[in-house]
Coordinates of C-alpha atoms in Angstrom, one line a residue:
Chain N
M1 CA 86.6 -13.7 -204.9
S2 CA 88.1 -13.3 -201.4
R3 CA 91.3 -11.8 -202.7
W4 CA 89.3 -8.8 -203.8
I5 CA 87.8 -8.0 -200.4
A6 CA 91.0 -6.5 -198.8
P7 CA 91.8 -4.1 -201.7
A8 CA 88.1 -3.1 -202.1
A9 CA 87.9 -2.4 -198.4
A10 CA 91.1 -0.3 -198.6
V11 CA 89.7 1.7 -201.6
A12 CA 86.4 2.3 -199.7
L13 CA 88.2 3.5 -196.6
L14 CA 90.4 5.8 -198.6
A15 CA 87.3 7.2 -200.4
A16 CA 85.4 7.7 -197.0
V17 CA 88.5 9.5 -195.5
S18 CA 88.9 11.8 -198.5
V19 CA 85.2 12.7 -198.5
G20 CA 85.6 13.5 -194.8
V21 CA 88.6 15.6 -195.4
I22 CA 86.9 17.5 -198.2
V23 CA 83.8 18.2 -196.1
A24 CA 85.9 19.3 -193.2
A25 CA 87.8 21.7 -195.5
Q26 CA 84.6 23.2 -196.7
A27 CA 83.1 23.6 -193.3
P28 CA 83.8 27.3 -192.7
E29 CA 80.9 29.5 -193.5
P30 CA 81.4 31.3 -196.9
T31 CA 82.0 35.0 -196.7
S32 CA 79.6 37.4 -198.3
A33 CA 82.0 38.0 -201.2
E34 CA 82.3 34.2 -201.7
R35 CA 78.6 33.8 -201.8
A36 CA 78.3 36.7 -204.3
D37 CA 81.1 35.1 -206.4
A38 CA 79.2 31.8 -206.4
I39 CA 76.0 33.4 -207.6
A40 CA 77.9 35.5 -210.2
R41 CA 79.4 32.2 -211.6
E42 CA 76.0 30.8 -212.1
L43 CA 74.5 33.8 -213.9
R44 CA 75.1 34.4 -217.6
C45 CA 76.6 37.7 -218.6
P46 CA 73.7 39.3 -220.7
D47 CA 75.8 40.7 -223.5
C48 CA 78.5 38.0 -223.9
Q49 CA 78.6 34.6 -225.6
G50 CA 78.6 31.9 -222.9
L51 CA 80.5 33.8 -220.2
S52 CA 79.3 34.1 -216.6
V53 CA 78.9 37.4 -214.8
A54 CA 82.0 36.5 -212.7
D55 CA 84.1 36.0 -215.9
S56 CA 82.9 39.0 -217.8
P57 CA 84.4 42.5 -217.7
T58 CA 81.4 44.2 -219.4
L59 CA 79.3 47.0 -217.8
P60 CA 76.1 45.0 -217.4
A61 CA 78.0 42.2 -215.8
A62 CA 79.6 44.6 -213.4
E63 CA 76.2 46.1 -212.6
I64 CA 74.7 42.7 -212.0
R65 CA 77.6 41.8 -209.7
R66 CA 77.1 45.1 -207.8
Q67 CA 73.3 44.2 -207.4
I68 CA 74.2 40.7 -206.1
D69 CA 76.4 42.3 -203.4
E70 CA 73.7 44.8 -202.7
Q71 CA 70.9 42.3 -202.4
L72 CA 73.0 39.8 -200.2
A73 CA 73.9 42.7 -198.0
A74 CA 70.2 43.5 -197.7
G75 CA 69.6 40.0 -196.4
A76 CA 68.4 38.2 -199.5
S77 CA 69.1 34.5 -199.9
P78 CA 71.1 33.3 -202.9
D79 CA 67.8 31.7 -204.2
E80 CA 66.1 35.1 -204.0
V81 CA 69.0 36.8 -205.8
R82 CA 68.8 34.3 -208.6
A83 CA 65.0 34.6 -208.7
H84 CA 65.4 38.4 -209.0
F85 CA 67.4 38.0 -212.3
V86 CA 65.2 35.2 -213.6
A87 CA 62.2 37.5 -213.2
R88 CA 63.9 39.9 -215.6
Y89 CA 65.8 37.7 -218.1
G90 CA 64.0 34.4 -217.7
E91 CA 65.7 31.0 -217.1
W92 CA 68.2 32.0 -219.8
I93 CA 70.2 34.0 -217.3
L94 CA 71.0 30.8 -215.4
L95 CA 74.1 29.1 -216.9
A96 CA 72.9 25.8 -215.4
P97 CA 69.2 25.0 -215.9
S98 CA 67.2 24.8 -212.7
S99 CA 64.7 22.3 -214.0
P100 CA 65.6 18.8 -212.6
V101 CA 64.3 17.2 -215.8
V102 CA 67.4 18.1 -217.8
W103 CA 69.6 16.4 -215.2
V104 CA 67.4 13.4 -214.6
V105 CA 66.7 12.5 -218.3
P106 CA 70.3 11.8 -219.4
L107 CA 70.8 9.8 -216.2
A108 CA 67.7 7.8 -216.8
V109 CA 68.7 7.2 -220.4
V110 CA 72.1 5.8 -219.3
V111 CA 70.5 3.6 -216.6
V112 CA 67.8 2.2 -219.0
A113 CA 70.4 1.7 -221.8
G114 CA 72.8 0.0 -219.4
A115 CA 70.0 -2.3 -218.1
G116 CA 69.0 -3.1 -221.7
M117 CA 72.6 -3.9 -222.5
I118 CA 72.9 -6.3 -219.5
V119 CA 69.6 -8.0 -220.3
W120 CA 70.7 -8.3 -223.9
L121 CA 74.1 -9.8 -223.1
A122 CA 72.6 -12.2 -220.5
R123 CA 70.0 -13.5 -222.9
R124 CA 72.5 -13.9 -225.8
R125 CA 73.1 -17.7 -226.2
P126 CA 76.6 -18.8 -225.6
P127 CA 78.3 -19.7 -228.8
A128 CA 77.4 -23.4 -229.8
P129 CA 80.2 -25.8 -229.1
P130 CA 82.1 -26.7 -232.3
A131 CA 80.3 -29.5 -234.2
A132 CA 81.6 -32.9 -233.9
R133 CA 81.5 -33.3 -237.6
P134 CA 85.2 -33.0 -238.6
D135 CA 86.1 -35.7 -236.1
E136 CA 83.4 -37.9 -237.6
V137 CA 84.6 -37.2 -241.1
L138 CA 88.1 -38.1 -239.9
R139 CA 86.9 -41.2 -238.3
H140 CA 85.1 -42.3 -241.4
R141 CA 88.2 -41.6 -243.4
L142 CA 90.4 -43.6 -241.0
H143 CA 87.9 -46.4 -241.2
D144 CA 87.8 -46.4 -244.9
E145 CA 91.6 -46.3 -245.2
A146 CA 92.1 -49.0 -242.7
E147 CA 89.6 -51.1 -244.6
A148 CA 91.4 -50.3 -247.8
L149 CA 94.7 -51.4 -246.3
D150 CA 93.1 -54.6 -245.0
A151 CA 91.6 -55.4 -248.3
Chain L
M1 CA 56.5 -7.9 -236.3
T2 CA 59.4 -10.0 -235.2
P3 CA 61.7 -8.6 -232.5
K4 CA 64.4 -8.4 -235.3
G5 CA 62.2 -6.2 -237.4
L6 CA 61.4 -4.0 -234.4
R7 CA 65.1 -3.4 -233.9
W8 CA 65.3 -1.5 -237.2
L9 CA 62.6 0.7 -235.9
L10 CA 65.0 1.8 -233.1
V11 CA 67.2 3.6 -235.5
P12 CA 64.8 6.2 -236.8
L13 CA 63.2 6.4 -233.4
L14 CA 66.4 7.7 -232.0
V15 CA 67.8 9.5 -235.0
V16 CA 64.7 11.5 -236.0
P17 CA 64.0 13.3 -232.6
L18 CA 67.8 13.9 -232.1
G19 CA 68.1 15.5 -235.6
W20 CA 65.0 17.5 -235.0
L21 CA 66.4 18.8 -231.7
L22 CA 69.8 19.8 -233.2
F23 CA 68.2 21.3 -236.3
T24 CA 65.7 23.5 -234.4
G25 CA 68.1 24.2 -231.6
F26 CA 70.9 25.6 -233.7
G27 CA 68.6 27.6 -235.9
R28 CA 67.5 30.1 -233.3
D29 CA 69.2 32.8 -231.2
P30 CA 69.2 31.6 -227.6
R31 CA 68.8 35.2 -226.4
E32 CA 65.5 35.4 -228.2
V33 CA 63.4 34.2 -225.3
A34 CA 60.0 35.4 -224.4
S35 CA 60.4 38.1 -221.8
P36 CA 59.1 37.1 -218.3
L37 CA 58.0 40.7 -218.0
I38 CA 55.1 40.3 -220.4
G39 CA 51.8 40.7 -218.5
K40 CA 53.7 42.2 -215.5
P41 CA 53.9 45.9 -214.4
A42 CA 56.6 47.8 -216.2
P43 CA 59.6 48.6 -214.0
D44 CA 59.8 52.1 -212.5
W45 CA 62.6 54.4 -213.3
T46 CA 63.7 58.1 -213.2
L47 CA 66.4 59.1 -215.7
T48 CA 67.8 62.1 -217.4
T49 CA 67.1 62.8 -221.0
L50 CA 69.6 63.9 -223.6
D51 CA 68.1 67.4 -223.2
G52 CA 69.1 67.3 -219.5
E53 CA 65.6 67.0 -218.1
A54 CA 64.4 64.4 -215.6
L55 CA 61.9 61.9 -217.0
S56 CA 60.2 59.2 -214.9
S57 CA 58.0 56.2 -215.7
A58 CA 55.4 58.0 -213.4
D59 CA 55.2 60.8 -216.0
L60 CA 54.0 58.2 -218.5
A61 CA 51.2 56.9 -216.4
G62 CA 47.8 56.5 -218.1
R63 CA 49.2 56.4 -221.7
P64 CA 50.7 53.6 -223.7
Y65 CA 54.3 53.9 -224.4
V66 CA 57.1 52.2 -226.4
L67 CA 60.5 51.9 -224.7
N68 CA 63.3 51.4 -227.3
F69 CA 66.7 50.3 -226.1
W70 CA 69.3 51.4 -228.8
A71 CA 72.9 52.7 -229.2
S72 CA 74.7 54.7 -231.8
W73 CA 77.1 51.8 -232.2
C74 CA 74.3 49.3 -232.9
I75 CA 74.7 49.2 -236.7
P76 CA 73.0 48.4 -238.9
A77 CA 70.0 47.2 -236.8
C78 CA 69.4 50.4 -235.0
V79 CA 69.9 52.4 -238.1
D80 CA 67.4 50.2 -240.0
E81 CA 64.7 50.6 -237.4
H82 CA 65.2 54.3 -236.8
P83 CA 62.8 55.4 -239.5
V84 CA 60.2 52.9 -238.3
L85 CA 60.2 54.4 -234.8
A86 CA 60.1 58.0 -236.2
S87 CA 57.1 57.2 -238.4
A88 CA 55.2 55.5 -235.7
H89 CA 55.9 58.5 -233.5
D90 CA 54.6 60.9 -236.2
R91 CA 51.6 58.8 -237.0
H92 CA 50.3 58.3 -233.4
G93 CA 51.1 61.7 -232.0
D94 CA 49.9 62.0 -228.5
D95 CA 48.2 58.7 -228.3
L96 CA 51.5 57.0 -228.0
L97 CA 54.6 58.0 -226.2
M98 CA 57.9 56.9 -227.6
I99 CA 61.1 56.8 -225.4
G100 CA 64.6 55.9 -226.5
V101 CA 66.9 54.4 -223.9
L102 CA 70.6 54.7 -224.6
Y103 CA 72.2 51.2 -224.1
Q104 CA 75.9 51.6 -223.1
D105 CA 76.3 54.6 -225.2
A106 CA 77.9 58.0 -224.7
P107 CA 75.3 60.9 -224.9
A108 CA 77.5 62.7 -227.4
D109 CA 77.6 59.7 -229.7
A110 CA 73.8 59.3 -229.5
E111 CA 73.3 63.0 -230.3
G112 CA 75.6 62.5 -233.3
F113 CA 73.5 59.6 -234.5
L114 CA 70.3 61.6 -234.2
A115 CA 71.8 64.6 -236.0
H116 CA 72.8 62.2 -238.8
Y117 CA 69.8 59.9 -239.1
G118 CA 67.2 62.5 -238.1
D119 CA 65.7 63.3 -234.7
A120 CA 62.0 62.5 -234.6
G121 CA 61.6 64.6 -231.5
Y122 CA 60.8 62.0 -228.8
P123 CA 62.9 61.9 -225.7
H124 CA 66.0 59.7 -225.2
V125 CA 67.0 58.8 -221.6
I126 CA 70.6 58.0 -220.5
D127 CA 70.7 54.7 -218.7
D128 CA 73.6 55.3 -216.5
G129 CA 75.2 52.1 -215.4
G130 CA 72.7 50.1 -217.5
R131 CA 70.3 49.6 -214.6
L132 CA 67.1 50.0 -216.7
A133 CA 68.4 47.5 -219.2
I134 CA 68.8 45.0 -216.4
E135 CA 65.4 45.7 -215.1
Y136 CA 64.1 44.9 -218.5
G137 CA 66.4 42.0 -219.1
V138 CA 67.9 43.5 -222.2
T139 CA 70.7 41.4 -223.7
G140 CA 71.7 43.8 -226.5
P141 CA 70.2 46.6 -228.7
P142 CA 67.8 47.0 -230.3
E143 CA 65.2 45.7 -228.0
T144 CA 61.8 47.3 -227.7
F145 CA 59.1 47.0 -225.0
F146 CA 55.4 47.9 -225.5
V147 CA 53.6 49.1 -222.3
D148 CA 49.9 49.7 -222.2
A149 CA 48.0 52.6 -220.6
D150 CA 47.7 50.5 -217.4
G151 CA 51.5 50.3 -217.1
I152 CA 51.6 46.6 -218.0
V153 CA 54.3 45.3 -220.4
R154 CA 52.3 43.7 -223.3
D155 CA 54.9 42.8 -225.9
K156 CA 58.6 42.8 -226.7
Q157 CA 60.5 43.0 -229.9
F158 CA 64.0 41.4 -229.9
G159 CA 66.0 42.9 -232.8
P160 CA 65.1 45.6 -235.3
L161 CA 61.5 46.6 -235.9
T162 CA 59.9 46.9 -239.3
D163 CA 56.7 48.8 -240.1
E164 CA 54.8 45.5 -240.1
L165 CA 56.3 44.3 -236.7
M166 CA 55.6 47.8 -235.2
A167 CA 52.0 47.8 -236.3
D168 CA 51.6 44.3 -235.0
R169 CA 53.3 45.0 -231.6
L170 CA 51.3 48.3 -231.2
G171 CA 48.1 46.4 -231.5
A172 CA 48.8 45.0 -228.1
I173 CA 48.9 48.4 -226.4
L174 CA 46.7 50.7 -228.5
G175 CA 43.0 50.8 -228.7
A176 CA 41.5 49.5 -231.9
A177 CA 40.5 53.0 -232.9
S178 CA 43.9 54.5 -232.8
R179 CA 45.7 51.7 -234.5

């Protein structure tokens, strides 16, 4: 077991350092255009198939993008901007659902199924040791044959 | 029942709901969602009609109206429902205002459509930049909104209207007498 401690510690240290680097790299405040882009990527283009407002060249997408810029410039928070479009299109306009249920349920299913699997594996009886019978049979045969020779 | 017997129950228990989910989920248009505007005040607007006159939602106050988002390129759905709108307009006269909203369409093309399929005489507004379509959460023509005399959105039709659907939707905004 102890031979695993050093590599595991190294991996943990590396992970901690990379997380720190990523967080540090993301530290600068996003510009207004970056915030608008982020919202545009989360909103569905109304007249496309599965494209975000950011990825779509259509007129409604361009108008929605313009309204995002306008609202952010007027001091609205990203949540308020999203809510503005949800009030018109419904939750459908969000590419990723906002309800936590849809995120939690699959995770819960995996956890429960994993736990069930572990319990099932743990309770499964180890395979029975091979029966001693062949040896016994062999021994009987040896005995019989020896007796036959003696006779 | 023994645990072994129960295990067989697991299969239908998992397969049936999953199958139902997939079957119902793929059978419907994801855009056909209930409008969050229903029960809320209709958005305000001021736009120019094909005749070049200004028309505003304030001009419609106190009367029920139908707002029909359409386009000359929306074929066949907008062609199919065109006579339905015209006949409802004729039948209800002044009790009901009918307004067409051009959805991403050139005014000249819309005029050509009306010249070809018949102009029932109700106004059509030019939704420049598609702002009104966004206010109403329109995803593609035809979509029709039904607003009552108090200015509240009462119903929405996603896709082409038929006479039956029109009568049904109008029930939400017209008094029983004028239906």
